Amino acid sequence: MSDILLTIDGKEVRAKEGMTVLNAAQSSGIFIPTLCHHEKLEPYGGCRICTVEVESRGRTNYVASCLYPVEKNLVVRTRSEKIDKIRKVLIELLLAHAPDSPQLLEMAKEYGAKSVRFGKEPSFCVLCGLCVRYCAEVKKKNAIAFVDQGPKREINFIPEIASKECWNCKECFPLCPTSYLQAAYVLTQGLVGFKNS
Amino acid sequence: MDNRRIDEIINKYDGKPNSVIMVLMDIQHENKWLPREVLEKVSNKLGVPLSEVLHIATFYKTFSLKPQGRHEVHVCTGTSCHQRGSAKILEKVQDLIGIKPGETTPDLRFSLEKGSCLGCCTLGPEIVVDGMHHSNITPDDVEAILKNYK
């Protein structure tokens, strides 16, 4: 399989077929900010923070780089006025849900996002799905799931599974950008009353 | 709902993991709600993690995780019915059976739902009980209608 040549921020990058723009950028040391991305997990495209500008066949488009496959002669820009604005708004929206998330605050500083623009509505979970996907894809335990839909969507530990599996694992805890996950775990623990088994 | 019937439903779909929604729909249709034990059984039989089954069962509005009453009462609150005073009818129904939309009476006689347009705008305002349309009614008619459903 021949390599695909593309340009990211004016730098020529070689990539293999099937790679995403994000993979290609990371492999050549170009930084694209991400939130819901994790190298061990399938791309999710939930947070859209990794949005970049791609130019292919004369058209400019804004895409999530963690999902967009590399193409020949693709021209990618990871920073521009418009991208910064997109990321800023996204971060502001996420901050409305998780005003004190360290990861978000750091990005907010970079992109000049202020959390006052949208009303605060702290649900503390930004639904990045890292915990749910890590549990399902890497640990194959499925102890945590999304429940409900639309604005009521939230993460929930399934007590039947969590009481058996979670105590000795807790590998999802450091993944959470907002620390809400730990709270959800303790809440489930409190409601169902399971402990070290 | 007895275990044999659930097995029958699951076997109808050859126990394939991708038939979760169909199986749940059939059970919902017969039992009117999905008890936790049934979800666990479906999860075991089809080899789909319980979290996935719960994800599906909570996502779709078709599925109810709470017991439902023997009779389903739908009050139309669509635009046409609203213009013709469905708010008063809903109020009267709530007064009579003592529950709000989305709830079920403790004796499991009625479940109350409101719907934004049940499809018969010319006949409004209307309520639908167990699929039977009672059209062009006033709040005074409600008591007589509900009396027929024990």
Short mmCIF file of C-alpha atoms in Angstrom, two decimals:
data_model
loop_
_atom_site.label_atom_id
_atom_site.label_comp_id
_atom_site.label_asym_id
_atom_site.label_seq_id
_atom_site.Cartn_x
_atom_site.Cartn_y
_atom_site.Cartn_z
CA MET A 1 0.00 0.00 0.00
CA SER A 2 1.43 3.31 -1.07
CA ASP A 3 1.61 6.25 1.26
CA ILE A 4 -0.79 9.15 0.94
CA LEU A 5 0.72 12.60 0.82
CA LEU A 6 -1.17 15.46 2.37
CA THR A 7 -0.40 18.89 3.72
CA ILE A 8 -1.11 19.84 7.30
CA ASP A 9 -0.38 23.44 8.28
CA GLY A 10 1.93 23.78 5.27
CA LYS A 11 3.94 20.72 6.25
CA GLU A 12 4.05 17.65 4.03
CA VAL A 13 2.79 14.61 5.89
CA ARG A 14 2.91 10.98 4.86
CA ALA A 15 0.02 8.82 5.98
CA LYS A 16 -1.26 5.32 5.39
CA GLU A 17 -4.65 4.63 3.92
CA GLY A 18 -7.34 4.30 6.55
CA MET A 19 -5.69 6.78 8.90
CA THR A 20 -7.65 9.79 10.04
CA VAL A 21 -6.43 13.36 9.72
CA LEU A 22 -5.91 13.40 13.48
CA ASN A 23 -3.73 10.27 13.34
CA ALA A 24 -1.67 11.74 10.55
CA ALA A 25 -1.18 15.02 12.40
CA GLN A 26 -0.20 13.31 15.63
CA SER A 27 2.25 11.00 13.89
CA SER A 28 4.12 13.99 12.52
CA GLY A 29 4.00 15.95 15.74
CA ILE A 30 1.28 18.45 14.84
CA PHE A 31 -1.03 19.20 17.75
CA ILE A 32 -4.81 19.19 17.39
CA PRO A 33 -6.79 19.67 20.60
CA THR A 34 -9.17 16.84 21.48
CA LEU A 35 -11.55 15.97 24.27
CA CYS A 36 -13.46 12.79 23.49
CA HIS A 37 -10.56 11.15 21.67
CA HIS A 38 -8.60 8.29 23.21
CA GLU A 39 -5.97 6.31 21.38
CA LYS A 40 -7.27 2.93 22.54
CA LEU A 41 -10.85 3.66 21.49
CA GLU A 42 -12.69 3.87 18.21
CA PRO A 43 -13.13 7.45 16.97
CA TYR A 44 -16.32 8.94 18.35
CA GLY A 45 -16.64 12.47 16.98
CA GLY A 46 -18.68 13.61 19.95
CA CYS A 47 -17.00 16.80 21.13
CA ARG A 48 -15.98 18.34 17.76
CA ILE A 49 -13.11 20.18 19.47
CA CYS A 50 -10.76 18.61 16.93
CA THR A 51 -12.52 20.41 14.07
CA VAL A 52 -10.10 21.42 11.30
CA GLU A 53 -10.33 23.08 7.92
CA VAL A 54 -9.82 20.73 5.00
CA GLU A 55 -9.46 21.68 1.37
CA SER A 56 -10.04 18.96 -1.17
CA ARG A 57 -10.97 19.29 -4.81
CA GLY A 58 -11.17 23.04 -4.45
CA ARG A 59 -13.69 23.06 -1.63
CA THR A 60 -13.13 24.14 1.92
CA ASN A 61 -14.93 22.28 4.64
CA TYR A 62 -14.92 22.05 8.41
CA VAL A 63 -14.69 18.49 9.67
CA ALA A 64 -13.93 16.54 12.83
CA SER A 65 -10.34 15.44 12.24
CA CYS A 66 -10.73 12.36 14.45
CA LEU A 67 -13.20 10.91 11.93
CA TYR A 68 -12.07 12.34 8.60
CA PRO A 69 -9.99 9.87 6.57
CA VAL A 70 -6.82 11.11 4.88
CA GLU A 71 -6.97 11.67 1.13
CA LYS A 72 -4.39 12.39 -1.50
CA ASN A 73 -3.40 16.05 -1.81
CA LEU A 74 -5.65 17.08 1.07
CA VAL A 75 -4.78 20.49 2.50
CA VAL A 76 -5.47 20.73 6.23
CA ARG A 77 -5.28 23.79 8.46
CA THR A 78 -5.46 23.20 12.20
CA ARG A 79 -5.63 26.86 13.24
CA SER A 80 -7.43 29.73 11.56
CA GLU A 81 -9.69 32.51 12.68
CA LYS A 82 -12.80 30.50 11.90
CA ILE A 83 -11.58 27.28 13.53
CA ASP A 84 -10.61 29.18 16.66
CA LYS A 85 -14.08 30.67 16.77
CA ILE A 86 -15.72 27.25 16.33
CA ARG A 87 -13.60 25.78 19.13
CA LYS A 88 -14.24 28.79 21.35
CA VAL A 89 -18.01 28.42 21.08
CA LEU A 90 -17.80 24.67 21.63
CA ILE A 91 -15.70 25.16 24.75
CA GLU A 92 -18.09 27.79 26.05
CA LEU A 93 -21.02 25.43 25.55
CA LEU A 94 -19.18 22.63 27.34
CA LEU A 95 -18.18 24.99 30.15
CA ALA A 96 -21.85 25.75 30.75
CA HIS A 97 -22.18 22.11 31.78
CA ALA A 98 -18.87 21.65 33.56
CA PRO A 99 -17.65 25.09 34.70
CA ASP A 100 -14.66 23.83 36.67
CA SER A 101 -13.25 21.11 34.47
CA PRO A 102 -9.45 21.63 34.44
CA GLN A 103 -9.13 20.27 30.93
CA LEU A 104 -11.79 22.65 29.61
CA LEU A 105 -10.43 25.64 31.53
CA GLU A 106 -7.01 25.09 30.01
CA MET A 107 -8.47 25.03 26.52
CA ALA A 108 -10.63 28.03 27.36
CA LYS A 109 -7.49 30.02 28.12
CA GLU A 110 -5.99 29.08 24.76
CA TYR A 111 -9.09 30.05 22.76
CA GLY A 112 -10.29 32.95 24.89
CA ALA A 113 -13.54 31.26 25.87
CA LYS A 114 -15.47 32.72 28.75
CA SER A 115 -17.96 30.62 30.61
CA VAL A 116 -20.33 33.52 31.27
CA ARG A 117 -21.72 33.74 27.77
CA PHE A 118 -24.16 30.85 28.10
CA GLY A 119 -26.16 30.33 31.24
CA LYS A 120 -24.54 27.86 33.54
CA GLU A 121 -26.40 24.62 33.67
CA PRO A 122 -24.08 22.34 35.56
CA SER A 123 -24.79 18.73 34.78
CA PHE A 124 -21.04 18.13 35.25
CA CYS A 125 -21.12 15.48 32.55
CA VAL A 126 -20.24 16.61 29.02
CA LEU A 127 -21.28 13.24 27.54
CA CYS A 128 -17.89 12.68 25.93
CA GLY A 129 -18.55 8.96 26.30
CA LEU A 130 -14.95 8.14 27.31
CA CYS A 131 -16.02 6.06 30.31
CA VAL A 132 -18.84 4.28 28.49
CA ARG A 133 -16.68 3.45 25.51
CA TYR A 134 -13.62 2.49 27.55
CA CYS A 135 -15.67 0.07 29.61
CA ALA A 136 -17.26 -1.46 26.53
CA GLU A 137 -14.32 -1.50 24.12
CA VAL A 138 -11.22 -2.01 26.25
CA LYS A 139 -12.48 -3.72 29.41
CA LYS A 140 -15.49 -5.38 27.75
CA LYS A 141 -17.43 -5.13 31.00
CA ASN A 142 -20.19 -2.72 30.01
CA ALA A 143 -20.64 -1.56 33.58
CA ILE A 144 -21.59 1.97 32.58
CA ALA A 145 -24.07 3.13 29.99
CA PHE A 146 -25.83 6.10 28.52
CA VAL A 147 -29.46 6.18 29.54
CA ASP A 148 -32.40 8.27 28.38
CA GLN A 149 -32.27 10.59 25.41
CA GLY A 150 -31.97 14.20 24.34
CA PRO A 151 -31.48 16.74 27.12
CA LYS A 152 -32.06 14.07 29.76
CA ARG A 153 -29.24 11.83 28.53
CA GLU A 154 -26.81 10.85 31.25
CA ILE A 155 -24.26 8.24 32.25
CA ASN A 156 -25.25 5.57 34.71
CA PHE A 157 -23.44 2.67 36.30
CA ILE A 158 -25.44 -0.53 36.00
CA PRO A 159 -25.54 -1.69 39.63
CA GLU A 160 -25.70 -5.41 38.78
CA ILE A 161 -22.47 -5.25 36.78
CA ALA A 162 -20.74 -2.41 38.63
CA SER A 163 -20.98 -4.17 41.98
CA LYS A 164 -18.96 -7.06 40.57
CA GLU A 165 -16.51 -5.37 38.25
CA CYS A 166 -15.80 -1.78 39.25
CA TRP A 167 -14.12 -2.03 42.63
CA ASN A 168 -10.94 -3.56 41.27
CA CYS A 169 -10.84 -1.62 38.03
CA LYS A 170 -11.79 2.05 38.15
CA GLU A 171 -9.64 2.59 35.06
CA CYS A 172 -12.23 4.96 33.66
CA PHE A 173 -11.85 7.43 36.57
CA PRO A 174 -8.77 9.29 35.26
CA LEU A 175 -10.32 9.53 31.78
CA CYS A 176 -13.20 11.75 32.85
CA PRO A 177 -12.59 15.41 31.98
CA THR A 178 -14.95 16.64 34.69
CA SER A 179 -14.70 14.20 37.64
CA TYR A 180 -18.44 13.63 37.34
CA LEU A 181 -17.79 9.95 36.77
CA GLN A 182 -16.49 9.39 40.29
CA ALA A 183 -19.57 11.14 41.62
CA ALA A 184 -21.82 8.90 39.54
CA TYR A 185 -19.99 5.86 40.88
CA VAL A 186 -20.30 6.92 44.49
CA LEU A 187 -23.96 7.75 43.93
CA THR A 188 -24.66 4.29 42.54
CA GLN A 189 -22.69 2.80 45.39
CA GLY A 190 -24.72 4.78 47.90
CA LEU A 191 -28.03 3.85 46.31
CA VAL A 192 -27.36 0.15 45.92
CA GLY A 193 -24.95 -0.36 48.77
CA PHE A 194 -22.26 -2.46 47.15
CA LYS A 195 -18.71 -2.32 48.38
CA ASN A 196 -15.49 -4.30 48.24
CA SER A 197 -16.48 -7.78 47.16
CA MET B 1 -44.97 -12.13 32.33
CA ASP B 2 -43.93 -15.77 32.43
CA ASN B 3 -40.55 -16.99 31.33
CA ARG B 4 -41.88 -19.36 28.70
CA ARG B 5 -43.53 -16.57 26.75
CA ILE B 6 -40.31 -14.54 26.79
CA ASP B 7 -38.40 -17.55 25.49
CA GLU B 8 -40.95 -17.95 22.72
CA ILE B 9 -40.53 -14.33 21.67
CA ILE B 10 -36.75 -14.59 21.73
CA ASN B 11 -36.83 -17.82 19.72
CA LYS B 12 -39.04 -16.16 17.14
CA TYR B 13 -36.04 -13.98 16.27
CA ASP B 14 -33.55 -16.91 16.45
CA GLY B 15 -31.94 -15.35 19.51
CA LYS B 16 -29.88 -12.98 17.38
CA PRO B 17 -28.24 -10.09 19.23
CA ASN B 18 -29.42 -7.58 16.64
CA SER B 19 -33.07 -8.33 17.40
CA VAL B 20 -33.04 -6.63 20.81
CA ILE B 21 -35.39 -3.87 19.72
CA MET B 22 -37.86 -6.29 18.11
CA VAL B 23 -37.86 -8.56 21.17
CA LEU B 24 -38.33 -5.64 23.55
CA MET B 25 -41.13 -4.27 21.38
CA ASP B 26 -42.99 -7.58 21.40
CA ILE B 27 -42.66 -7.87 25.16
CA GLN B 28 -43.69 -4.24 25.62
CA HIS B 29 -46.73 -4.87 23.45
CA GLU B 30 -47.90 -7.87 25.44
CA ASN B 31 -46.88 -6.85 28.93
CA LYS B 32 -47.24 -3.06 28.55
CA TRP B 33 -43.99 -2.50 30.43
CA LEU B 34 -40.51 -3.95 30.80
CA PRO B 35 -39.65 -5.18 34.30
CA ARG B 36 -35.97 -5.30 35.29
CA GLU B 37 -35.93 -9.11 35.41
CA VAL B 38 -37.21 -9.27 31.84
CA LEU B 39 -34.44 -6.94 30.68
CA GLU B 40 -31.87 -9.11 32.45
CA LYS B 41 -33.29 -12.21 30.84
CA VAL B 42 -33.28 -10.66 27.37
CA SER B 43 -29.70 -9.53 27.96
CA ASN B 44 -28.60 -13.05 28.97
CA LYS B 45 -30.46 -14.84 26.21
CA LEU B 46 -29.34 -12.60 23.38
CA GLY B 47 -25.83 -12.11 24.68
CA VAL B 48 -26.23 -8.33 24.69
CA PRO B 49 -24.78 -6.53 27.74
CA LEU B 50 -27.40 -5.31 30.19
CA SER B 51 -26.08 -1.78 29.82
CA GLU B 52 -26.82 -1.91 26.10
CA VAL B 53 -30.34 -3.23 26.70
CA LEU B 54 -30.98 -0.45 29.21
CA HIS B 55 -29.54 2.09 26.80
CA ILE B 56 -32.08 1.01 24.19
CA ALA B 57 -34.98 0.61 26.61
CA THR B 58 -34.49 4.11 28.01
CA PHE B 59 -33.82 5.72 24.64
CA TYR B 60 -37.04 4.88 22.82
CA LYS B 61 -40.30 6.32 24.08
CA THR B 62 -42.14 3.15 23.06
CA PHE B 63 -40.65 1.33 26.01
CA SER B 64 -41.91 1.81 29.52
CA LEU B 65 -39.83 0.81 32.52
CA LYS B 66 -42.70 1.53 34.87
CA PRO B 67 -45.86 -0.56 35.28
CA GLN B 68 -48.68 0.61 33.06
CA GLY B 69 -52.37 0.60 33.83
CA ARG B 70 -54.90 -1.72 32.23
CA HIS B 71 -56.34 1.15 30.22
CA GLU B 72 -54.37 3.76 28.34
CA VAL B 73 -55.98 7.19 28.30
CA HIS B 74 -54.64 9.65 25.76
CA VAL B 75 -55.83 13.23 25.84
CA CYS B 76 -55.21 15.17 22.66
CA THR B 77 -53.52 18.51 23.28
CA GLY B 78 -52.74 19.28 19.65
CA THR B 79 -53.43 22.71 18.20
CA SER B 80 -56.97 22.00 16.99
CA CYS B 81 -58.07 20.27 20.18
CA HIS B 82 -56.36 22.93 22.26
CA GLN B 83 -58.41 25.60 20.48
CA ARG B 84 -61.54 23.69 21.31
CA GLY B 85 -60.75 23.41 24.98
CA SER B 86 -58.72 20.22 25.47
CA ALA B 87 -56.97 21.83 28.45
CA LYS B 88 -60.24 21.71 30.39
CA ILE B 89 -60.76 18.08 29.41
CA LEU B 90 -57.25 17.14 30.51
CA GLU B 91 -57.89 18.91 33.80
CA LYS B 92 -61.14 16.99 34.28
CA VAL B 93 -59.47 13.64 33.50
CA GLN B 94 -56.66 14.45 35.94
CA ASP B 95 -59.21 15.31 38.62
CA LEU B 96 -61.20 12.15 38.06
CA ILE B 97 -58.38 9.62 38.09
CA GLY B 98 -56.02 11.63 40.24
CA ILE B 99 -52.82 11.43 38.19
CA LYS B 100 -50.80 13.63 35.87
CA PRO B 101 -49.75 12.76 32.31
CA GLY B 102 -47.05 10.09 32.30
CA GLU B 103 -48.30 8.53 35.52
CA THR B 104 -50.31 5.43 36.41
CA THR B 105 -52.95 5.03 39.10
CA PRO B 106 -51.87 2.91 42.09
CA ASP B 107 -54.63 0.37 41.36
CA LEU B 108 -53.21 0.02 37.81
CA ARG B 109 -56.55 0.93 36.29
CA PHE B 110 -55.45 3.87 34.16
CA SER B 111 -52.32 5.32 32.64
CA LEU B 112 -52.60 8.87 31.43
CA GLU B 113 -50.73 10.33 28.50
CA LYS B 114 -51.18 13.48 26.51
CA GLY B 115 -50.49 13.58 22.82
CA SER B 116 -49.91 16.53 20.56
CA CYS B 117 -52.39 15.64 17.86
CA LEU B 118 -53.83 12.14 17.77
CA GLY B 119 -54.84 12.54 14.17
CA CYS B 120 -58.55 13.37 14.17
CA CYS B 121 -58.54 17.16 14.19
CA THR B 122 -62.05 17.46 12.71
CA LEU B 123 -63.42 15.45 15.63
CA GLY B 124 -61.71 17.39 18.39
CA PRO B 125 -61.46 17.73 21.23
CA GLU B 126 -60.99 14.06 21.78
CA ILE B 127 -59.63 11.48 24.15
CA VAL B 128 -58.51 8.01 23.13
CA VAL B 129 -58.97 5.14 25.55
CA ASP B 130 -57.37 1.81 24.57
CA GLY B 131 -57.35 2.87 20.93
CA MET B 132 -61.04 3.89 20.95
CA HIS B 133 -61.61 7.50 19.94
CA HIS B 134 -64.14 9.48 21.92
CA SER B 135 -64.60 12.61 19.88
CA ASN B 136 -66.19 15.99 20.15
CA ILE B 137 -66.58 15.80 23.90
CA THR B 138 -66.98 18.29 26.71
CA PRO B 139 -65.51 17.99 30.22
CA ASP B 140 -68.90 16.78 31.41
CA ASP B 141 -68.74 13.70 29.15
CA VAL B 142 -65.44 12.49 30.57
CA GLU B 143 -66.85 10.77 33.64
CA ALA B 144 -69.35 8.71 31.62
CA ILE B 145 -66.63 7.59 29.21
CA LEU B 146 -64.12 6.53 31.83
CA LYS B 147 -66.80 4.66 33.77
CA ASN B 148 -66.88 2.01 31.01
CA TYR B 149 -63.26 1.02 31.66
CA LYS B 150 -62.78 -1.04 34.81
#
